[in-house]
Short mmCIF file of C-alpha atoms in Angstrom, two decimals:
data_model
loop_
_atom_site.label_atom_id
_atom_site.label_comp_id
_atom_site.label_asym_id
_atom_site.label_seq_id
_atom_site.Cartn_x
_atom_site.Cartn_y
_atom_site.Cartn_z
CA UNK A 1 0.09 -0.07 0.07
CA UNK A 2 1.59 3.23 -1.22
CA UNK A 3 1.85 6.11 1.28
CA UNK A 4 0.49 8.49 -1.39
CA UNK A 5 -2.60 6.25 -1.73
CA UNK A 6 -3.26 6.34 2.10
CA UNK A 7 -2.93 10.18 2.10
CA UNK A 8 -5.26 10.64 -0.81
CA UNK A 9 -7.74 8.12 0.62
CA UNK A 10 -7.89 9.83 4.00
CA UNK A 11 -8.36 13.22 2.32
CA UNK A 12 -11.20 11.81 0.19
CA UNK A 13 -12.83 10.46 3.45
CA UNK A 14 -12.26 13.66 5.12
CA UNK A 15 -13.99 15.58 2.34
CA UNK A 16 -17.04 13.32 2.52
CA UNK A 17 -17.13 13.82 6.28
CA UNK A 18 -16.73 17.55 5.79
CA UNK A 19 -19.73 17.54 3.46
CA UNK A 20 -21.73 15.90 6.30
CA UNK A 21 -20.78 18.72 8.59
CA UNK A 22 -21.37 21.41 6.10
CA UNK A 23 -25.01 20.07 5.77
CA UNK A 24 -25.50 20.71 9.56
CA UNK A 25 -23.87 24.08 9.37
CA UNK A 26 -25.95 25.25 6.27
CA UNK A 27 -29.33 24.17 7.73
CA UNK A 28 -28.50 25.64 11.16
CA UNK A 29 -27.52 29.01 9.68
CA UNK A 30 -30.70 28.98 7.51
CA UNK A 31 -32.87 28.41 10.65
CA UNK A 32 -31.14 31.21 12.60
CA UNK A 33 -29.32 28.80 14.99
CA UNK A 34 -26.08 30.19 16.40
CA UNK A 35 -22.96 28.42 15.14
CA UNK A 36 -19.57 29.14 16.76
CA UNK A 37 -17.27 27.16 14.48
CA UNK A 38 -16.99 25.21 11.25
CA UNK A 39 -13.80 23.12 10.98
CA UNK A 40 -12.82 21.19 7.90
CA UNK A 41 -10.53 18.31 9.03
CA UNK A 42 -9.14 18.09 12.56
CA UNK A 43 -6.13 18.89 14.54
CA UNK A 44 -3.77 22.02 14.40
CA UNK A 45 -5.13 24.97 12.34
CA UNK A 46 -3.65 25.55 8.86
CA UNK A 47 -5.98 28.38 7.86
CA UNK A 48 -8.45 30.31 9.85
CA UNK A 49 -10.76 33.38 9.58
CA UNK A 50 -13.76 34.72 11.41
CA UNK A 51 -16.88 36.23 9.82
CA UNK A 52 -20.10 37.26 11.43
CA UNK A 53 -19.12 35.64 14.71
CA UNK A 54 -18.45 32.28 13.10
CA UNK A 55 -14.86 30.84 13.09
CA UNK A 56 -13.82 28.99 9.95
CA UNK A 57 -10.89 26.65 10.02
CA UNK A 58 -9.11 24.30 7.85
CA UNK A 59 -7.05 21.83 9.84
CA UNK A 60 -4.02 19.71 9.36
CA UNK A 61 -5.34 16.00 9.73
CA UNK A 62 -7.42 15.24 6.69
CA UNK A 63 -9.90 12.98 8.63
CA UNK A 64 -13.31 14.19 9.72
CA UNK A 65 -14.76 17.75 10.36
CA UNK A 66 -17.03 19.31 12.85
CA UNK A 67 -19.54 22.15 13.56
CA UNK A 68 -19.52 23.67 17.04
CA UNK A 69 -22.72 25.02 18.39
CA UNK A 70 -21.55 26.19 21.88
CA UNK A 71 -18.95 28.32 23.44
CA UNK A 72 -16.24 26.51 25.20
CA UNK A 73 -16.75 28.57 28.42
CA UNK A 74 -20.46 28.47 28.59
CA UNK A 75 -22.79 25.91 30.32
CA UNK A 76 -24.97 24.67 27.45
CA UNK A 77 -27.85 23.59 29.71
CA UNK A 78 -28.06 27.07 31.37
CA UNK A 79 -27.68 29.19 28.38
CA UNK A 80 -30.50 31.61 27.96
CA UNK A 81 -29.48 32.77 24.38
CA UNK A 82 -32.61 32.13 22.26
CA UNK A 83 -30.34 31.45 19.17
CA UNK A 84 -28.67 28.56 21.09
CA UNK A 85 -29.43 25.18 19.56
CA UNK A 86 -30.65 23.81 22.87
CA UNK A 87 -33.30 26.57 23.01
CA UNK A 88 -34.70 25.83 19.53
CA UNK A 89 -37.98 24.12 18.81
CA UNK A 90 -37.59 20.43 18.42
CA UNK A 91 -38.40 20.46 14.72
CA UNK A 92 -35.43 22.85 13.99
CA UNK A 93 -33.10 20.57 15.90
CA UNK A 94 -34.62 17.53 14.11
CA UNK A 95 -33.79 19.24 10.67
CA UNK A 96 -30.37 20.13 11.74
CA UNK A 97 -29.63 16.41 12.83
CA UNK A 98 -30.95 15.09 9.54
CA UNK A 99 -29.01 17.66 7.41
CA UNK A 100 -25.76 15.81 7.77
CA UNK A 101 -26.95 12.44 6.65
CA UNK A 102 -29.06 14.01 3.95
CA UNK A 103 -26.04 16.00 2.55
CA UNK A 104 -24.00 12.69 2.34
CA UNK A 105 -26.93 11.01 0.40
CA UNK A 106 -27.19 13.97 -1.91
CA UNK A 107 -23.46 13.98 -2.56
CA UNK A 108 -23.54 10.28 -3.24
CA UNK A 109 -26.47 10.62 -5.62
CA UNK A 110 -24.78 13.49 -7.43
CA UNK A 111 -21.53 11.44 -7.94
CA UNK A 112 -23.60 8.45 -9.28
CA UNK A 113 -25.54 10.66 -11.59
CA UNK A 114 -22.37 12.01 -13.18
CA UNK A 115 -20.81 8.49 -13.18
CA UNK A 116 -23.83 6.84 -14.78
CA UNK A 117 -24.19 9.59 -17.31
CA UNK A 118 -20.50 9.22 -18.41
CA UNK A 119 -19.84 5.41 -18.09
CA UNK A 120 -23.17 3.87 -18.38
CA UNK A 121 -25.18 1.62 -15.93
CA UNK A 122 -27.75 -1.18 -15.93
CA UNK A 123 -31.27 -0.90 -14.78
CA UNK A 124 -33.66 -3.66 -13.42
CA UNK A 125 -35.67 -3.54 -16.60
CA UNK A 126 -35.71 -7.05 -18.47
CA UNK A 127 -34.08 -6.54 -21.80
CA UNK A 128 -35.48 -9.53 -23.56
CA UNK A 129 -36.91 -13.02 -22.89
CA UNK A 130 -34.63 -15.72 -24.23
CA UNK A 131 -35.34 -19.20 -25.37
CA UNK A 132 -34.69 -22.14 -22.96
CA UNK A 133 -34.58 -19.97 -19.85
CA UNK A 134 -36.75 -20.16 -16.83
CA UNK A 135 -38.29 -16.84 -17.78
CA UNK A 136 -39.49 -18.25 -21.16
CA UNK A 137 -43.16 -19.32 -20.89
CA UNK A 138 -43.95 -17.16 -17.89
CA UNK A 139 -45.99 -13.96 -18.04
CA UNK A 140 -42.78 -11.83 -17.96
CA UNK A 141 -42.47 -9.43 -20.86
CA UNK A 142 -39.43 -7.68 -22.21
CA UNK A 143 -39.23 -4.12 -21.02
CA UNK A 144 -40.95 -4.76 -17.67
CA UNK A 145 -39.10 -3.78 -14.50
CA UNK A 146 -38.05 -6.30 -11.81
CA UNK A 147 -39.13 -4.93 -8.52
CA UNK A 148 -38.82 -7.88 -6.04
CA UNK A 149 -37.00 -11.10 -5.70
CA UNK A 150 -38.66 -13.68 -3.37
CA UNK A 151 -40.93 -10.85 -2.18
CA UNK A 152 -37.95 -8.78 -1.08
CA UNK A 153 -38.10 -5.31 -2.70
CA UNK A 154 -35.04 -4.56 -4.95
CA UNK A 155 -34.00 -1.25 -6.49
CA UNK A 156 -30.87 -1.76 -8.54
CA UNK A 157 -29.11 -4.78 -10.17
CA UNK A 158 -26.81 -4.79 -7.16
CA UNK A 159 -29.39 -5.75 -4.63
CA UNK A 160 -31.33 -7.73 -7.21
CA UNK A 161 -28.46 -10.15 -7.81
CA UNK A 162 -27.69 -10.15 -4.09
CA UNK A 163 -31.24 -11.47 -3.36
CA UNK A 164 -30.94 -14.05 -6.25
CA UNK A 165 -27.60 -15.33 -4.82
CA UNK A 166 -29.19 -16.62 -1.60
CA UNK A 167 -31.63 -18.91 -3.48
CA UNK A 168 -30.25 -22.28 -4.44
CA UNK A 169 -30.22 -22.55 -8.28
CA UNK A 170 -32.31 -25.81 -7.93
CA UNK A 171 -35.10 -24.09 -6.07
CA UNK A 172 -37.91 -21.93 -7.39
CA UNK A 173 -37.58 -18.26 -7.53
CA UNK A 174 -40.45 -15.73 -7.25
CA UNK A 175 -39.90 -12.66 -9.28
CA UNK A 176 -42.09 -9.53 -8.94
CA UNK A 177 -42.52 -7.39 -12.05
CA UNK A 178 -44.09 -3.98 -12.90
CA UNK A 179 -45.61 -3.93 -16.44
CA UNK A 180 -44.22 -1.23 -18.77
CA UNK A 181 -47.57 -0.97 -20.56
CA UNK A 182 -50.13 -0.97 -17.68
CA UNK A 183 -48.00 -0.03 -14.72
CA UNK A 184 -49.52 -3.11 -12.86
CA UNK A 185 -47.66 -5.36 -10.66
CA UNK A 186 -47.46 -9.16 -11.13
CA UNK A 187 -45.27 -12.06 -10.05
CA UNK A 188 -44.01 -15.12 -11.81
CA UNK A 189 -42.32 -18.28 -10.49
CA UNK A 190 -39.09 -19.45 -12.09
CA UNK A 191 -39.03 -23.36 -12.10
CA UNK A 192 -35.53 -24.79 -12.89
CA UNK A 193 -35.16 -27.45 -15.43
CA UNK A 194 -32.86 -29.95 -13.67
CA UNK A 195 -30.52 -32.15 -15.60
CA UNK A 196 -27.79 -34.60 -14.41
CA UNK A 197 -24.59 -34.44 -16.52
CA UNK A 198 -21.22 -36.13 -16.55
CA UNK A 199 -18.14 -34.11 -15.76
CA UNK A 200 -14.37 -34.94 -16.42
CA UNK A 201 -13.39 -32.11 -14.17
CA UNK A 202 -11.63 -29.47 -16.39
CA UNK A 203 -12.25 -25.94 -17.55
CA UNK A 204 -10.62 -24.80 -20.92
CA UNK A 205 -10.34 -21.92 -23.30
CA UNK A 206 -13.29 -21.73 -25.80
CA UNK A 207 -10.72 -21.42 -28.89
CA UNK A 208 -8.96 -24.60 -30.07
CA UNK A 209 -5.19 -24.77 -29.92
CA UNK A 210 -3.01 -25.26 -33.03
CA UNK A 211 -3.19 -29.09 -32.36
CA UNK A 212 -7.08 -28.84 -32.47
CA UNK A 213 -7.37 -29.40 -28.63
CA UNK A 214 -8.63 -27.62 -25.50
CA UNK A 215 -6.18 -25.66 -23.42
CA UNK A 216 -6.78 -26.55 -19.74
CA UNK A 217 -6.91 -23.50 -17.47
CA UNK A 218 -8.38 -25.09 -14.34
CA UNK A 219 -8.83 -28.52 -12.81
CA UNK A 220 -11.75 -29.46 -10.53
CA UNK A 221 -10.44 -31.15 -7.37
CA UNK A 222 -13.26 -33.73 -7.88
CA UNK A 223 -11.66 -35.08 -11.03
CA UNK A 224 -10.90 -38.78 -11.04
CA UNK A 225 -12.55 -39.31 -7.55
CA UNK A 226 -10.33 -36.61 -5.99
CA UNK A 227 -7.03 -37.78 -7.70
CA UNK A 228 -6.75 -35.45 -10.75
CA UNK A 229 -4.49 -36.77 -13.51
CA UNK A 230 -5.08 -33.84 -16.01
CA UNK A 231 -2.99 -30.79 -15.15
CA UNK A 232 -3.43 -27.10 -15.72
CA UNK A 233 -1.73 -26.19 -19.06
CA UNK A 234 -2.37 -29.64 -20.58
CA UNK A 235 -4.08 -29.84 -24.07
CA UNK A 236 -6.98 -32.29 -24.26
CA UNK A 237 -7.09 -33.86 -27.75
CA UNK A 238 -9.78 -36.57 -27.66
CA UNK A 239 -12.30 -37.96 -25.19
CA UNK A 240 -13.32 -41.66 -25.77
CA UNK A 241 -11.65 -41.41 -29.14
CA UNK A 242 -13.65 -38.42 -30.42
CA UNK A 243 -11.71 -35.24 -31.17
CA UNK A 244 -12.68 -32.29 -29.04
CA UNK A 245 -13.02 -30.36 -32.33
CA UNK A 246 -15.89 -32.68 -33.38
CA UNK A 247 -19.27 -30.82 -33.04
CA UNK A 248 -20.62 -33.95 -31.20
CA UNK A 249 -18.06 -33.67 -28.44
CA UNK A 250 -20.45 -31.88 -25.98
CA UNK A 251 -22.92 -34.77 -26.29
CA UNK A 252 -20.05 -37.38 -25.74
CA UNK A 253 -18.97 -35.49 -22.58
CA UNK A 254 -22.47 -34.99 -21.10
CA UNK A 255 -23.31 -38.60 -21.63
CA UNK A 256 -20.13 -40.17 -20.40
CA UNK A 257 -21.65 -42.24 -17.56
CA UNK A 258 -19.37 -45.18 -17.92
CA UNK A 259 -17.11 -46.29 -15.07
CA UNK A 260 -14.13 -44.69 -16.84
CA UNK A 261 -13.49 -42.29 -19.66
CA UNK A 262 -10.51 -42.25 -21.88
CA UNK A 263 -8.93 -38.82 -22.18
CA UNK A 264 -6.01 -38.15 -24.64
CA UNK A 265 -3.82 -35.30 -23.53
CA UNK A 266 -0.83 -33.38 -25.04
CA UNK A 267 1.62 -32.44 -22.20
CA UNK A 268 5.04 -30.80 -22.95
CA UNK A 269 5.07 -32.14 -26.47
CA UNK A 270 4.20 -35.77 -25.40
CA UNK A 271 0.89 -37.27 -25.79
CA UNK A 272 -0.58 -39.31 -22.79
CA UNK A 273 -3.79 -41.39 -22.48
CA UNK A 274 -5.50 -41.33 -19.10
CA UNK A 275 -8.48 -43.33 -17.73
CA UNK A 276 -10.60 -40.98 -15.65
CA UNK A 277 -13.56 -41.71 -13.44
CA UNK A 278 -16.06 -39.03 -14.29
CA UNK A 279 -18.46 -37.50 -11.72
CA UNK A 280 -21.93 -36.29 -12.12
CA UNK A 281 -23.57 -33.14 -11.10
CA UNK A 282 -26.95 -31.49 -11.38
CA UNK A 283 -27.30 -28.45 -13.64
CA UNK A 284 -30.15 -26.10 -14.26
CA UNK A 285 -31.20 -23.93 -17.16
CA UNK A 286 -30.48 -20.25 -16.98
CA UNK A 287 -32.94 -18.00 -15.02
CA UNK A 288 -32.76 -15.67 -17.91
CA UNK A 289 -32.12 -12.43 -16.23
CA UNK A 290 -30.83 -9.76 -18.60
CA UNK A 291 -30.78 -6.15 -17.19
CA UNK A 292 -31.27 -3.53 -19.82
CA UNK A 293 -28.63 -0.71 -20.08
CA UNK A 294 -29.94 2.58 -18.91
CA UNK A 295 -30.62 5.45 -21.43
CA UNK A 296 -30.71 9.23 -20.97
CA UNK A 297 -29.98 11.64 -18.11
CA UNK A 298 -33.52 11.12 -16.37
CA UNK A 299 -32.97 7.51 -16.13
CA UNK A 300 -29.47 8.02 -14.74
CA UNK A 301 -30.91 10.42 -12.09
CA UNK A 302 -33.62 7.84 -11.32
CA UNK A 303 -31.09 5.09 -10.92
CA UNK A 304 -28.77 7.19 -8.75
CA UNK A 305 -31.69 8.29 -6.57
CA UNK A 306 -32.71 4.77 -5.66
CA UNK A 307 -29.18 3.66 -5.08
CA UNK A 308 -29.16 4.69 -1.39
CA UNK A 309 -32.34 2.54 -0.83
CA UNK A 310 -30.36 -0.33 -2.53
CA UNK A 311 -27.52 0.24 -0.14
CA UNK A 312 -29.73 0.12 2.86
CA UNK A 313 -31.25 -3.14 1.55
CA UNK A 314 -27.75 -4.52 0.93
CA UNK A 315 -26.78 -3.58 4.52
CA UNK A 316 -29.82 -5.40 5.98
CA UNK A 317 -28.96 -8.32 3.55
CA UNK A 318 -25.41 -8.48 4.85
CA UNK A 319 -26.48 -8.36 8.53
CA UNK A 320 -29.07 -11.08 7.80
CA UNK A 321 -26.53 -13.25 5.86
CA UNK A 322 -23.96 -12.99 8.71
CA UNK A 323 -26.59 -14.05 11.35
CA UNK A 324 -27.58 -16.98 9.14
CA UNK A 325 -23.99 -18.01 8.56
CA UNK A 326 -24.08 -17.38 4.83
CA UNK A 327 -21.52 -14.47 5.24
CA UNK A 328 -18.46 -14.13 7.42
CA UNK A 329 -19.08 -11.45 10.15
CA UNK A 330 -15.79 -9.76 9.25
CA UNK A 331 -17.12 -8.98 5.68
CA UNK A 332 -20.15 -7.13 7.05
CA UNK A 333 -18.36 -3.95 8.37
CA UNK A 334 -15.37 -2.00 7.27
CA UNK A 335 -13.42 0.79 8.97
CA UNK A 336 -10.94 3.35 7.68
CA UNK A 337 -8.26 0.67 7.20
CA UNK A 338 -10.66 -1.30 4.99
CA UNK A 339 -11.61 1.74 3.01
CA UNK A 340 -8.02 2.73 2.35
CA UNK A 341 -7.26 -0.88 1.33
CA UNK A 342 -10.09 -0.92 -1.11
CA UNK A 343 -8.90 2.31 -2.79
CA UNK A 344 -5.29 1.03 -2.82
CA UNK A 345 -6.30 -2.14 -4.52
CA UNK A 346 -8.11 -0.16 -7.32
CA UNK A 347 -5.32 2.35 -7.82
CA UNK A 348 -2.48 -0.28 -7.81
CA UNK A 349 -4.37 -2.75 -10.17
CA UNK A 350 -2.05 -3.66 -13.10
CA UNK A 351 -3.11 -3.65 -16.69
CA UNK A 352 -6.24 -1.59 -16.04
CA UNK A 353 -6.92 1.58 -17.94
CA UNK A 354 -6.89 4.73 -15.77
CA UNK A 355 -10.41 5.71 -17.04
CA UNK A 356 -11.64 2.45 -15.42
CA UNK A 357 -9.90 3.16 -12.22
CA UNK A 358 -11.38 6.64 -11.97
CA UNK A 359 -14.86 5.20 -12.55
CA UNK A 360 -14.30 2.63 -9.87
CA UNK A 361 -13.02 5.32 -7.53
CA UNK A 362 -16.11 7.51 -8.27
CA UNK A 363 -18.37 4.48 -7.29
CA UNK A 364 -16.43 3.79 -4.11
CA UNK A 365 -16.68 7.57 -3.04
CA UNK A 366 -20.46 7.55 -3.66
CA UNK A 367 -20.74 4.23 -1.71
CA UNK A 368 -18.76 5.62 1.21
CA UNK A 369 -20.75 8.95 1.23
CA UNK A 370 -24.03 7.08 1.46
CA UNK A 371 -22.51 4.70 3.88
CA UNK A 372 -21.67 7.53 6.17
CA UNK A 373 -25.20 8.67 6.05
CA UNK A 374 -26.54 5.22 7.01
CA UNK A 375 -23.93 4.80 9.80
CA UNK A 376 -24.67 8.33 11.23
CA UNK A 377 -28.30 7.33 11.51
CA UNK A 378 -27.49 4.56 14.04
CA UNK A 379 -28.92 5.41 17.47
CA UNK A 380 -25.52 5.72 19.18
CA UNK A 381 -24.08 8.63 21.20
CA UNK A 382 -22.00 11.01 19.01
CA UNK A 383 -24.01 10.08 15.92
CA UNK A 384 -27.00 11.89 14.44
CA UNK A 385 -29.26 8.86 15.01
CA UNK A 386 -28.90 9.34 18.79
CA UNK A 387 -29.98 13.08 18.57
CA UNK A 388 -32.96 11.90 16.37
CA UNK A 389 -34.03 9.28 18.84
CA UNK A 390 -33.74 11.72 21.73
CA UNK A 391 -35.83 14.33 20.03
CA UNK A 392 -38.46 11.73 19.31
CA UNK A 393 -38.62 10.56 22.86
CA UNK A 394 -38.70 14.24 24.11
CA UNK A 395 -41.61 14.90 21.74
CA UNK A 396 -43.49 11.93 22.85
CA UNK A 397 -42.89 12.63 26.60
CA UNK A 398 -43.23 16.41 26.22
CA UNK A 399 -40.04 16.91 28.32
CA UNK A 400 -36.44 16.02 28.32
CA UNK A 401 -34.99 12.79 29.75
CA UNK A 402 -33.53 13.13 33.20
CA UNK A 403 -29.73 13.71 33.53
CA UNK A 404 -29.41 10.20 34.99
CA UNK A 405 -31.05 8.56 32.15
CA UNK A 406 -28.99 10.43 29.57
CA UNK A 407 -25.78 9.40 31.46
CA UNK A 408 -26.75 5.74 31.46
CA UNK A 409 -27.79 5.81 27.67
CA UNK A 410 -24.41 7.73 26.87
CA UNK A 411 -22.29 5.03 28.87
CA UNK A 412 -23.97 2.14 27.21
CA UNK A 413 -23.91 3.82 23.77
CA UNK A 414 -20.28 4.62 23.87
CA UNK A 415 -19.46 1.13 25.01
CA UNK A 416 -21.37 -0.16 21.82
CA UNK A 417 -19.36 2.34 19.66
CA UNK A 418 -15.96 1.09 21.07
CA UNK A 419 -17.20 -2.44 20.36
CA UNK A 420 -18.28 -1.60 16.86
CA UNK A 421 -15.00 0.29 16.11
CA UNK A 422 -12.82 -2.57 17.57
CA UNK A 423 -14.81 -4.96 15.37
CA UNK A 424 -14.49 -2.91 12.26
CA UNK A 425 -10.54 -2.60 12.85
CA UNK A 426 -10.32 -6.39 13.54
CA UNK A 427 -12.27 -7.05 10.38
CA UNK A 428 -10.09 -4.74 8.26
CA UNK A 429 -6.96 -6.60 9.61
CA UNK A 430 -8.43 -10.09 9.05
CA UNK A 431 -9.32 -9.04 5.33
CA UNK A 432 -5.66 -7.70 4.89
CA UNK A 433 -4.28 -11.15 5.64
CA UNK A 434 -6.80 -13.24 3.87
#
């Protein structure tokens, strides 16, 4: 991981955090709430000026930002200044708390809109219905939008495929559509067509070699009852005496249910003949999903606008998968180390065009910005979600919580935050060594 990558990653995260605080600042000012300081980044001051009683700072450490609503020397709970945030109506304080997450969401949507407009994107609209797929023969029509998978609402291709992935390919899948013609919703059930086929346990390039054979690029460990004899890099010439260049070779392989199969292989210029015990596996026909590429600015804006909903769904999906054991817990959360690692992996990827890297970094920035909004809405002390919950409780009760209750909530909340931060750091470290 290059130091310059770490620096630029931290600056990027700092800018996204600064946007969050600027959201609080702008709404507070527009509502006439007194603001003492706006600081971009943290640590020692690099640049500072004061205007209309507000101190503006740019600080040295490019990580985070903050807005200060109180004077260091005053007792917040005894302040009688009508412009003080604690003396404001609850609805104003609620808007200030929501402004930070909302700014991060808007920034993420803006980045995605630009990205989608430049690089293209896929929708959840089914492009076509193809023969021999599970969608063929159902009520599904080309041009209709997929809106749910197994009765779970989906918004983008990302959460759509996430929901599809947790259903066994051999099981039925319920897909909800919205008709492009009538706007009505309907559901279809995709029923797999199961077939048992024979396998010799290799993957090969589609193009034939000069010798007219298959170049082996991967070997299944199940080959020959767990004792593979064909090696990566070999060239398979014939199976049961039939050349692999023969159009009938697929039928020969799929129907090779004999105790052994003869495979002729070219290895280092020498031809070998192996007797291999094939294995069988159940395959299904394709579901037939084919998302349509998006077109036009309005569709790009629409796709970007629903992306935060998809991210929330993916967050719930990840937590649900971790609880069920389908996903390792350390893959659910990520801290600053994990974010920097992701950026570093993109930047240092060899043989990748810079334009592709820029697009990937833009997507990462949008995801992090929206992720900051979701994280800040957690009901934990120090986060906006805690203020929102407190304001809701105050509104219901008609008065503030007692100081004792607030202290207990803060102690428990900060303990949870420490555990989450520790878990995120541990998860980042585990992924570094995986």
